[in-house]
Coordinates of C-alpha atoms in Angstrom, one line a residue:
Chain E
M1 CA -38.4 -79.9 38.8
S2 CA -36.3 -80.0 41.9
T3 CA -37.2 -82.1 44.9
I4 CA -38.9 -80.6 48.0
P5 CA -39.0 -83.2 50.8
D6 CA -42.3 -83.3 52.8
D7 CA -40.7 -83.6 56.2
L8 CA -38.7 -80.3 56.1
S9 CA -39.7 -76.7 56.8
Y10 CA -38.7 -73.9 54.4
T11 CA -38.1 -70.2 54.2
K12 CA -38.8 -67.6 51.6
E13 CA -35.0 -67.3 51.2
H14 CA -34.9 -70.9 49.9
E15 CA -33.4 -72.5 52.9
W16 CA -34.7 -75.7 54.5
V17 CA -34.9 -76.5 58.2
A18 CA -34.9 -80.0 59.6
G19 CA -35.9 -81.2 63.1
I20 CA -38.1 -78.2 63.9
E21 CA -40.8 -80.5 65.4
D22 CA -38.5 -81.6 68.3
G23 CA -38.0 -77.9 69.2
L24 CA -34.3 -78.5 70.1
T25 CA -31.6 -78.4 67.6
V26 CA -32.4 -77.8 63.9
T27 CA -30.3 -78.3 60.8
V28 CA -30.2 -75.7 58.1
G29 CA -29.3 -75.9 54.4
I30 CA -30.3 -74.4 51.1
T31 CA -32.9 -76.1 48.9
A32 CA -32.3 -78.0 45.7
Y33 CA -34.3 -75.3 43.9
A34 CA -31.9 -72.6 45.2
A35 CA -28.9 -74.7 44.3
E36 CA -30.1 -75.1 40.8
Q37 CA -30.7 -71.4 40.5
L38 CA -27.2 -70.6 41.8
G39 CA -25.4 -73.1 39.6
D40 CA -22.1 -74.6 40.7
V41 CA -21.4 -73.5 44.3
V42 CA -17.8 -72.7 44.8
Y43 CA -17.6 -71.1 48.2
V44 CA -19.5 -71.5 51.4
E45 CA -18.8 -69.5 54.5
V46 CA -20.7 -69.3 57.8
H47 CA -19.2 -66.4 59.6
S48 CA -21.3 -66.7 62.8
E49 CA -19.1 -68.9 65.0
V50 CA -20.1 -71.9 67.0
G51 CA -21.3 -70.7 70.3
S52 CA -22.6 -67.4 69.0
T53 CA -26.2 -66.4 69.2
V54 CA -28.1 -65.4 66.2
A55 CA -31.6 -64.0 65.7
A56 CA -34.0 -65.2 63.0
G57 CA -33.4 -63.3 59.8
D58 CA -29.7 -62.5 60.6
A59 CA -27.2 -62.9 57.7
V60 CA -24.9 -65.5 59.1
G61 CA -22.8 -66.4 56.0
E62 CA -22.7 -66.5 52.3
V63 CA -22.7 -68.9 49.4
E64 CA -21.0 -68.1 46.1
S65 CA -21.5 -69.7 42.8
T66 CA -19.8 -69.1 39.5
K67 CA -22.1 -66.2 38.6
S68 CA -23.4 -64.9 41.9
V69 CA -23.1 -64.5 45.7
S70 CA -26.0 -64.8 48.2
D71 CA -26.4 -64.3 51.9
I72 CA -27.2 -67.2 54.2
F73 CA -29.8 -66.3 56.8
A74 CA -30.6 -67.8 60.2
P75 CA -34.1 -69.1 59.8
V76 CA -34.5 -69.4 63.6
G77 CA -33.0 -67.7 66.6
G78 CA -30.6 -69.5 68.9
E79 CA -27.1 -70.6 69.4
V80 CA -25.0 -71.9 66.5
V81 CA -23.9 -75.3 67.7
E82 CA -22.2 -76.8 64.6
I83 CA -21.0 -75.7 61.2
N84 CA -20.6 -78.3 58.4
S85 CA -16.8 -78.2 57.8
A86 CA -17.3 -80.7 55.0
V87 CA -19.3 -78.3 52.9
V88 CA -16.9 -75.5 53.6
D89 CA -14.1 -77.7 52.3
N90 CA -16.2 -79.1 49.4
P91 CA -18.9 -76.5 48.5
S92 CA -20.1 -78.7 45.6
L93 CA -21.9 -80.8 48.2
V94 CA -24.6 -78.0 48.1
N95 CA -25.3 -79.0 44.5
S96 CA -24.8 -82.8 44.7
D97 CA -26.7 -83.4 48.0
P98 CA -28.5 -80.2 49.2
Y99 CA -30.7 -82.0 51.8
G100 CA -28.0 -84.3 53.0
E101 CA -24.2 -83.8 53.1
G102 CA -24.7 -80.3 51.8
W103 CA -26.3 -79.0 55.1
L104 CA -24.8 -75.8 56.3
F105 CA -25.1 -75.3 60.1
R106 CA -27.1 -76.3 63.2
V107 CA -28.8 -74.0 65.7
R108 CA -30.1 -74.8 69.2
V109 CA -33.5 -73.1 69.0
E110 CA -34.1 -70.4 71.6
E111 CA -36.6 -68.3 69.7
E112 CA -39.8 -69.8 68.4
P113 CA -39.8 -69.5 64.6
E114 CA -42.8 -67.8 63.1
D115 CA -43.0 -67.8 59.4
L116 CA -41.5 -71.0 58.2
L117 CA -43.2 -72.6 55.2
S118 CA -44.5 -76.2 54.8
A119 CA -43.3 -78.2 51.8
A120 CA -46.6 -77.5 50.1
E121 CA -46.2 -73.8 50.7
Y122 CA -42.7 -73.8 49.5
T123 CA -43.7 -75.8 46.3
A124 CA -46.2 -73.1 45.6
L125 CA -43.6 -70.4 46.1
T126 CA -41.0 -71.9 43.8
S127 CA -43.5 -72.8 41.0
G128 CA -44.5 -69.2 41.0
E129 CA -40.9 -68.1 40.5
S130 CA -39.9 -70.5 37.8
Chain F
M1 CA -39.6 -58.5 24.9
S2 CA -36.5 -60.7 24.5
R3 CA -35.5 -62.3 21.3
S4 CA -34.8 -66.0 20.7
T5 CA -32.3 -67.6 18.4
P6 CA -33.3 -70.4 16.1
L7 CA -31.9 -72.9 18.6
R8 CA -34.1 -71.9 21.6
G9 CA -36.2 -75.0 21.3
V10 CA -33.0 -77.2 21.3
H11 CA -31.8 -75.5 24.5
E12 CA -35.1 -76.0 26.2
S13 CA -35.2 -79.7 25.3
L14 CA -31.7 -80.0 26.7
G15 CA -33.0 -78.5 30.0
A16 CA -30.9 -75.3 29.8
T17 CA -31.3 -72.5 32.2
L18 CA -32.1 -69.5 30.0
T19 CA -31.0 -66.0 30.8
D20 CA -31.5 -62.6 29.3
F21 CA -28.4 -61.4 27.6
A22 CA -28.4 -58.1 25.7
G23 CA -32.1 -58.6 25.0
W24 CA -31.8 -62.3 23.9
Q25 CA -32.9 -65.4 25.7
M26 CA -29.7 -67.4 25.8
P27 CA -28.6 -70.6 27.5
L28 CA -26.7 -69.7 30.7
R29 CA -25.9 -73.4 31.4
Y30 CA -27.2 -76.8 30.6
G31 CA -26.1 -78.5 33.8
S32 CA -22.9 -77.8 35.7
E33 CA -21.1 -74.8 34.2
S34 CA -17.8 -76.1 35.7
A35 CA -18.3 -79.3 33.8
E36 CA -19.0 -77.3 30.6
H37 CA -15.9 -75.2 31.2
N38 CA -13.7 -78.3 31.7
A39 CA -15.1 -80.0 28.7
V40 CA -14.0 -77.1 26.5
R41 CA -10.5 -77.2 28.1
T42 CA -10.1 -81.0 27.7
A43 CA -12.4 -82.1 24.8
A44 CA -15.0 -79.8 23.2
G45 CA -18.0 -77.6 23.8
L46 CA -20.9 -76.6 21.5
F47 CA -22.1 -73.0 21.8
D48 CA -25.0 -71.0 20.3
L49 CA -23.8 -67.5 19.6
S50 CA -26.6 -66.6 17.2
H51 CA -27.1 -63.3 19.1
M52 CA -23.9 -61.9 17.6
G53 CA -24.2 -59.5 14.7
E54 CA -23.1 -60.2 11.1
I55 CA -22.6 -57.0 9.1
F56 CA -21.5 -57.3 5.5
V57 CA -19.5 -54.6 3.8
V58 CA -19.3 -55.2 0.0
G59 CA -17.8 -53.2 -2.9
A60 CA -14.7 -52.3 -4.8
Q61 CA -13.6 -50.0 -2.0
A62 CA -14.8 -52.0 1.0
G63 CA -11.3 -52.4 2.4
E64 CA -10.5 -48.6 2.2
A65 CA -13.9 -47.8 3.7
L66 CA -13.2 -50.1 6.7
D67 CA -9.7 -48.5 7.1
R68 CA -11.6 -45.2 7.5
A69 CA -14.3 -46.6 9.8
L70 CA -12.2 -48.8 12.1
V71 CA -8.9 -48.6 13.9
G72 CA -7.3 -51.5 12.0
H73 CA -5.8 -51.8 8.6
L74 CA -8.3 -54.0 6.9
S75 CA -7.5 -53.3 3.2
V76 CA -4.3 -55.3 3.5
L77 CA -6.0 -58.3 5.0
A78 CA -5.7 -61.2 2.6
P79 CA -9.0 -62.8 1.4
G80 CA -9.8 -65.7 3.8
R81 CA -8.2 -64.1 6.8
A82 CA -9.6 -62.3 9.9
R83 CA -8.5 -59.6 12.3
Y84 CA -9.5 -58.6 15.8
T85 CA -10.2 -54.8 15.7
M86 CA -12.4 -52.1 17.2
I87 CA -14.7 -49.3 16.2
V88 CA -14.2 -46.1 18.2
N89 CA -16.0 -42.7 18.4
E90 CA -14.4 -39.3 17.6
T91 CA -12.9 -39.2 21.2
G92 CA -11.3 -42.6 20.9
G93 CA -13.9 -44.4 23.1
I94 CA -14.6 -48.0 22.1
L95 CA -18.0 -48.5 20.6
D96 CA -17.4 -52.2 20.1
D97 CA -14.7 -54.8 19.6
L98 CA -15.0 -56.7 16.4
I99 CA -13.7 -59.6 14.3
V100 CA -13.5 -58.6 10.6
Y101 CA -13.3 -61.4 8.1
R102 CA -12.3 -60.8 4.5
L103 CA -14.4 -63.2 2.6
D104 CA -13.3 -62.1 -0.9
E105 CA -11.5 -59.2 -2.6
D106 CA -14.6 -57.0 -2.3
Q107 CA -16.4 -58.6 0.5
Y108 CA -16.0 -58.3 4.3
M109 CA -18.0 -59.6 7.2
V110 CA -17.9 -57.6 10.5
V111 CA -18.9 -59.6 13.5
A112 CA -20.1 -57.4 16.4
N113 CA -21.4 -58.0 19.9
A114 CA -25.2 -58.5 20.4
S115 CA -25.5 -55.4 22.5
N116 CA -23.8 -53.2 19.9
Y117 CA -24.4 -54.5 16.4
A118 CA -27.3 -52.2 15.5
L119 CA -25.1 -49.2 16.5
V120 CA -22.2 -50.7 14.6
A121 CA -24.2 -51.2 11.5
R122 CA -25.5 -47.6 11.6
E123 CA -22.0 -46.2 12.2
L124 CA -20.5 -48.2 9.4
A125 CA -23.2 -47.2 6.9
D126 CA -22.5 -43.6 7.9
R127 CA -18.7 -43.9 7.8
V128 CA -18.5 -45.6 4.4
R129 CA -20.4 -42.9 2.6
G130 CA -18.4 -41.6 -0.4
Y131 CA -16.7 -45.0 -0.9
D132 CA -17.8 -47.7 -3.3
A133 CA -19.0 -49.9 -0.5
R134 CA -22.4 -51.0 0.8
V135 CA -23.2 -52.0 4.4
T136 CA -25.8 -54.7 5.0
D137 CA -26.8 -55.8 8.5
R138 CA -27.6 -59.5 8.0
S139 CA -27.7 -60.4 11.7
D140 CA -31.3 -61.4 11.5
E141 CA -30.5 -64.0 8.7
Y142 CA -27.5 -65.6 10.3
A143 CA -27.1 -68.1 13.1
L144 CA -23.7 -68.7 14.7
V145 CA -22.7 -72.1 16.2
A146 CA -19.2 -72.6 17.7
V147 CA -17.3 -75.7 18.4
Q148 CA -14.4 -75.0 20.8
G149 CA -11.8 -77.2 22.4
P150 CA -8.8 -79.4 21.6
R151 CA -11.0 -82.0 19.9
S152 CA -13.0 -79.6 17.9
A153 CA -11.0 -80.1 14.7
E154 CA -11.4 -83.8 14.8
I155 CA -15.1 -83.5 15.4
L156 CA -15.7 -81.0 12.6
T157 CA -13.4 -82.8 10.1
A158 CA -15.8 -85.8 10.1
L159 CA -18.7 -83.5 9.0
T160 CA -17.1 -81.3 6.3
D161 CA -15.4 -81.4 2.9
A162 CA -13.4 -78.3 3.9
D163 CA -9.7 -78.8 4.5
L164 CA -9.3 -77.8 8.2
D165 CA -5.6 -78.6 8.3
D166 CA -5.1 -75.7 5.9
L167 CA -7.4 -73.4 7.8
K168 CA -5.2 -71.3 10.1
Y169 CA -6.1 -69.5 13.3
Y170 CA -8.0 -66.3 12.3
A171 CA -8.9 -67.6 8.9
I172 CA -12.2 -68.4 7.2
V173 CA -13.4 -70.6 4.4
P174 CA -16.8 -71.3 2.8
G175 CA -17.7 -75.0 3.0
V176 CA -20.4 -77.5 3.6
V177 CA -20.9 -78.9 7.1
A178 CA -23.3 -81.8 7.5
G179 CA -25.0 -80.9 4.3
T180 CA -25.3 -77.2 5.3
P181 CA -23.5 -74.4 3.5
A182 CA -21.4 -72.6 6.2
L183 CA -18.7 -70.0 6.6
I184 CA -16.2 -71.9 8.7
A185 CA -13.9 -69.7 10.7
R186 CA -11.1 -70.7 13.0
T187 CA -11.8 -68.2 15.7
G188 CA -13.2 -68.2 19.2
Y189 CA -13.5 -66.7 22.6
T190 CA -12.3 -69.5 24.8
G191 CA -8.5 -69.7 24.6
E192 CA -8.8 -73.0 22.8
D193 CA -8.5 -74.2 19.3
G194 CA -12.0 -74.0 17.7
F195 CA -14.4 -73.1 15.0
E196 CA -17.2 -70.6 14.5
L197 CA -19.8 -71.7 11.9
F198 CA -21.9 -69.0 10.3
V199 CA -25.1 -70.5 8.7
L200 CA -28.5 -69.2 7.7
N201 CA -31.1 -69.5 10.4
E202 CA -32.9 -72.4 8.9
H203 CA -29.8 -74.5 9.0
A204 CA -29.0 -73.9 12.7
V205 CA -30.9 -76.8 14.2
P206 CA -29.8 -79.5 11.8
L207 CA -26.2 -78.3 12.1
W208 CA -26.3 -78.2 15.9
N209 CA -27.8 -81.8 16.0
A210 CA -25.2 -83.1 13.6
L211 CA -22.3 -81.6 15.6
A212 CA -23.8 -82.9 18.9
E213 CA -24.1 -86.4 17.5
A214 CA -20.6 -86.3 15.8
G215 CA -18.9 -85.1 18.9
K216 CA -20.6 -87.3 21.5
D217 CA -17.9 -89.9 21.7
A218 CA -15.2 -87.2 21.8
G219 CA -16.7 -85.6 24.9
L220 CA -18.4 -82.7 23.2
V221 CA -21.1 -81.1 25.4
P222 CA -23.4 -78.1 24.9
A223 CA -21.9 -75.1 26.8
G224 CA -23.7 -72.0 27.9
L225 CA -22.8 -68.3 28.4
S226 CA -21.6 -69.0 32.0
A227 CA -18.8 -71.3 30.8
R228 CA -18.1 -68.9 27.9
D229 CA -17.5 -66.1 30.4
T230 CA -15.1 -68.1 32.6
L231 CA -13.3 -69.4 29.5
R232 CA -12.7 -66.0 28.0
L233 CA -11.8 -64.6 31.4
E234 CA -9.1 -67.2 31.9
A235 CA -7.9 -66.5 28.4
G236 CA -7.6 -62.8 29.3
M237 CA -10.1 -61.7 26.6
P238 CA -12.0 -58.5 27.2
L239 CA -15.8 -58.4 27.3
Y240 CA -17.6 -55.3 26.0
G241 CA -19.6 -53.8 28.9
N242 CA -17.0 -55.1 31.4
E243 CA -13.5 -54.3 30.3
L244 CA -14.5 -52.2 27.3
S245 CA -16.8 -49.2 26.9
A246 CA -17.2 -45.9 25.2
A247 CA -15.4 -44.3 28.2
I248 CA -12.3 -46.4 27.5
T249 CA -9.8 -46.2 24.6
P250 CA -7.9 -49.2 23.2
F251 CA -4.8 -47.9 25.0
D252 CA -6.5 -47.9 28.3
A253 CA -7.5 -51.5 27.8
G254 CA -3.9 -52.4 26.9
L255 CA -5.0 -53.1 23.3
G256 CA -3.2 -50.2 21.7
R257 CA -1.7 -52.7 19.2
V258 CA -5.0 -52.9 17.3
V259 CA -4.7 -49.2 16.5
R260 CA -2.8 -48.9 13.2
F261 CA -1.5 -45.3 12.9
D262 CA 0.7 -46.6 10.1
K263 CA -2.2 -47.1 7.7
P264 CA -2.7 -44.5 5.0
G265 CA -5.3 -41.8 5.5
D266 CA -7.5 -40.6 8.3
F267 CA -9.8 -42.8 10.4
V268 CA -12.5 -42.0 12.9
G269 CA -11.0 -41.3 16.3
K270 CA -7.4 -41.0 15.0
A271 CA -6.6 -37.6 16.4
A272 CA -7.9 -38.5 19.9
L273 CA -6.1 -41.8 19.9
E274 CA -2.8 -40.2 18.9
R275 CA -3.2 -38.0 22.0
A276 CA -4.1 -41.1 24.1
A277 CA -1.0 -43.0 22.8
E278 CA 1.2 -40.0 23.7
N279 CA -0.2 -39.2 27.1
G280 CA -0.2 -42.8 28.4
T281 CA -2.8 -44.1 30.8
R282 CA -3.5 -43.4 34.4
R283 CA -5.0 -46.9 35.0
R284 CA -4.0 -50.2 33.5
L285 CA -6.0 -53.4 32.9
V286 CA -4.3 -56.2 34.9
G287 CA -5.0 -59.7 36.0
L288 CA -5.6 -60.4 39.7
V289 CA -5.5 -63.8 41.5
A290 CA -7.1 -63.9 44.9
R291 CA -5.2 -65.6 47.7
G292 CA -8.4 -66.6 49.4
R293 CA -11.5 -68.3 48.1
R294 CA -14.0 -65.4 47.9
V295 CA -14.6 -64.1 44.4
P296 CA -13.8 -60.5 43.3
R297 CA -16.7 -59.5 41.0
H298 CA -17.6 -56.8 38.5
G299 CA -17.7 -53.4 40.2
Y300 CA -15.8 -54.3 43.4
P301 CA -13.2 -51.7 44.4
V302 CA -9.5 -52.6 44.3
T303 CA -7.7 -51.1 47.3
R304 CA -4.3 -50.5 48.7
E305 CA -3.9 -49.8 52.4
G306 CA -7.6 -49.0 52.5
A307 CA -7.6 -46.5 49.7
V308 CA -9.5 -47.3 46.4
V309 CA -7.0 -47.6 43.6
G310 CA -9.0 -49.4 41.0
E311 CA -12.1 -51.4 40.1
V312 CA -12.7 -55.0 39.1
T313 CA -14.3 -55.4 35.7
S314 CA -14.8 -59.2 35.6
G315 CA -14.2 -61.9 38.2
A316 CA -15.0 -65.6 38.6
P317 CA -13.7 -68.7 40.2
S318 CA -11.1 -70.2 37.9
Q319 CA -11.3 -74.0 37.1
S320 CA -7.9 -74.0 35.6
L321 CA -6.1 -72.1 38.5
G322 CA -8.3 -73.4 41.3
R323 CA -8.6 -69.9 42.7
P324 CA -10.7 -66.8 42.0
I325 CA -9.4 -64.6 39.2
A326 CA -10.3 -61.1 38.0
M327 CA -9.5 -58.4 35.6
A328 CA -9.3 -54.9 36.9
Y329 CA -8.3 -51.3 36.0
V330 CA -5.7 -50.3 38.6
D331 CA -3.8 -47.0 39.0
E332 CA -0.3 -47.2 37.7
G333 CA 1.1 -45.8 40.9
A334 CA -0.5 -48.5 43.1
L335 CA 0.7 -51.2 40.8
E336 CA 4.3 -50.2 41.4
K337 CA 3.9 -50.4 45.1
G338 CA 2.0 -53.7 45.3
S339 CA 0.1 -55.2 48.2
L340 CA -3.3 -54.9 46.6
A341 CA -6.6 -56.1 47.9
V342 CA -10.2 -56.3 46.6
D343 CA -13.0 -55.0 48.8
I344 CA -15.3 -58.0 48.9
R345 CA -18.4 -56.8 50.6
G346 CA -16.5 -54.9 53.2
S347 CA -13.5 -57.1 53.8
Q348 CA -10.1 -56.5 52.2
E349 CA -9.1 -59.7 50.5
P350 CA -5.5 -59.8 49.3
V351 CA -4.8 -60.4 45.6
D352 CA -1.7 -60.8 43.5
V353 CA -1.2 -59.0 40.2
V354 CA -0.4 -61.4 37.4
D355 CA 0.3 -61.1 33.6
L356 CA -2.6 -61.8 31.3
P357 CA -3.7 -64.3 30.2
F358 CA -4.3 -66.5 33.2
Y359 CA -4.5 -69.5 31.0
R360 CA -2.7 -70.4 27.8
R361 CA -3.4 -73.6 26.0
S362 CA -0.5 -76.0 25.4
K363 CA 0.2 -76.3 21.6

C-alpha cells in the first residue's frame, strides 16, 4: 500500500498538488502509487518552460520508466515558475521520494482549480484500481 | 482468464507486480527492475519461466522428424546438447524460435514460447507424421526456473550432485537439485552464464525456495519479466512478437545461420527460404543507441531526413550502456547513408547504428 499524505490534493492522473490552500504557488509531483505502477523512472522532462502559461489539463511534460511513457499534466492553470532540475538530472527521485525531492514543477495559480481530489477521494480511486 | 504458474503464490508473497503475458499472470518485477537487471549482470537472478512450453519428441526417428519439421539439423545433435532453431511456415515465415535439447538418442525436448507452444505442438504433430516419432506437449506438467548471472554456477553447485563444470553452454543433464529431480540446462536469455531447471510442477516451489536461500549471500534476487526483457535486449536476443513474426524470415532477422540447407532431405519452408537467401533482404535488423535520454520504443518509426526508413521492434533504457537502446528493422539503403533518427512522439531524436549485441559478458 503506497502512502497518500493527508495534506495534499490529487488528480485523477495520479499527480499530487501541494500548497493549494494558500492560493499562490503550488508544487506538483506524481504520487507514490503512480511511481510504483511505472516502475523505475528513467527520464523526466517538463517541456513547458519557466515563465510560460499553462491551462489545467495541458500536457506539460513526460515521465518515462523502463516499460512505459506517460504524460505529465498541469493540474492547475497558471505560470510555470520553477522546474525541478534535480529530478531531471536524477529521475529516480520520483521513485525514492515522490512527495519530497521528486517534485516536478511549480505553478503560480491563475485559474481556480476545479476537480482536485482530497486524500480520501484519491485513496478510494487507487484502491479501486489496484 | 489468465493462467498461473505453480509459483504465483511465491511471487505474491514477495510483493511482485504481476502482469498478463501471453495469457499468463507473470511477475513483472518484485521491486526495482533496474536493481534486478544489475543483480543478474553482477551476481545472479532467479526467474520463473514456467509459462514456456515443453514439447517432447520421442522415437527412433525423432531426429530425422525434427530435421523435416524445423530449419535446423537436429539429427546430428549429440545427446546432452542443445540448439537454437526455428519453426517456419511454407512461405518461410517464423512461427516460433525454439531451443531444442537432445535428451537421449531417441528423445528431444523442444522449448517454445508461451504465446506459441500450442501451435508449435500441433505443427510438430502434423509434420512428424510418417516418422517413427511421437509428439507430446508436456507444458502443463513442467515448471521452469532459471538462475542467471555470473554467480549462478556457484549457487547451483551447492544444491546439486550434477557436475556443472562439465556442463557446457547449450548442454543439458538430468540431475537432482535440492532433492528435486530436474533437467539442468546451461541456457538462458540474459547474456550471462546461467542455468534453466525444468522440473515437474509440484517441485517448483521447494526448488525456488531452496535456490533463493542458497543464493542469498551471493546476491541472488528474484527477477521479473521487465528485467528479463532489458537483459535480452542488451544481449541482442530477439523476442517473438517484437523482432520475430510469421511475416519475417530468419534471413530478415539476420539469423540465416540457423537455416541448414546442407542437411539431407526436404524441410518445411525450404523452397521459400532458398529464395529468401538468394534475394537478400530489403530491411535489416540493427542495433540503435540513442544520443539523448528519451527511449525509442516498439512501433516507433525510424527516420532519415524526415522520411520513414524503418521501425523499432524493441527499445528500453540500458543499465549497462547508460543510454536508451533499441533494435529496429531499417532499409538497407538508409543504413548506408547514416544520420538516422527515431520519431519519438513527434520529435526526431538522433540515434547511432551499432553492431549487436549491445552487451557481451566478460569471460
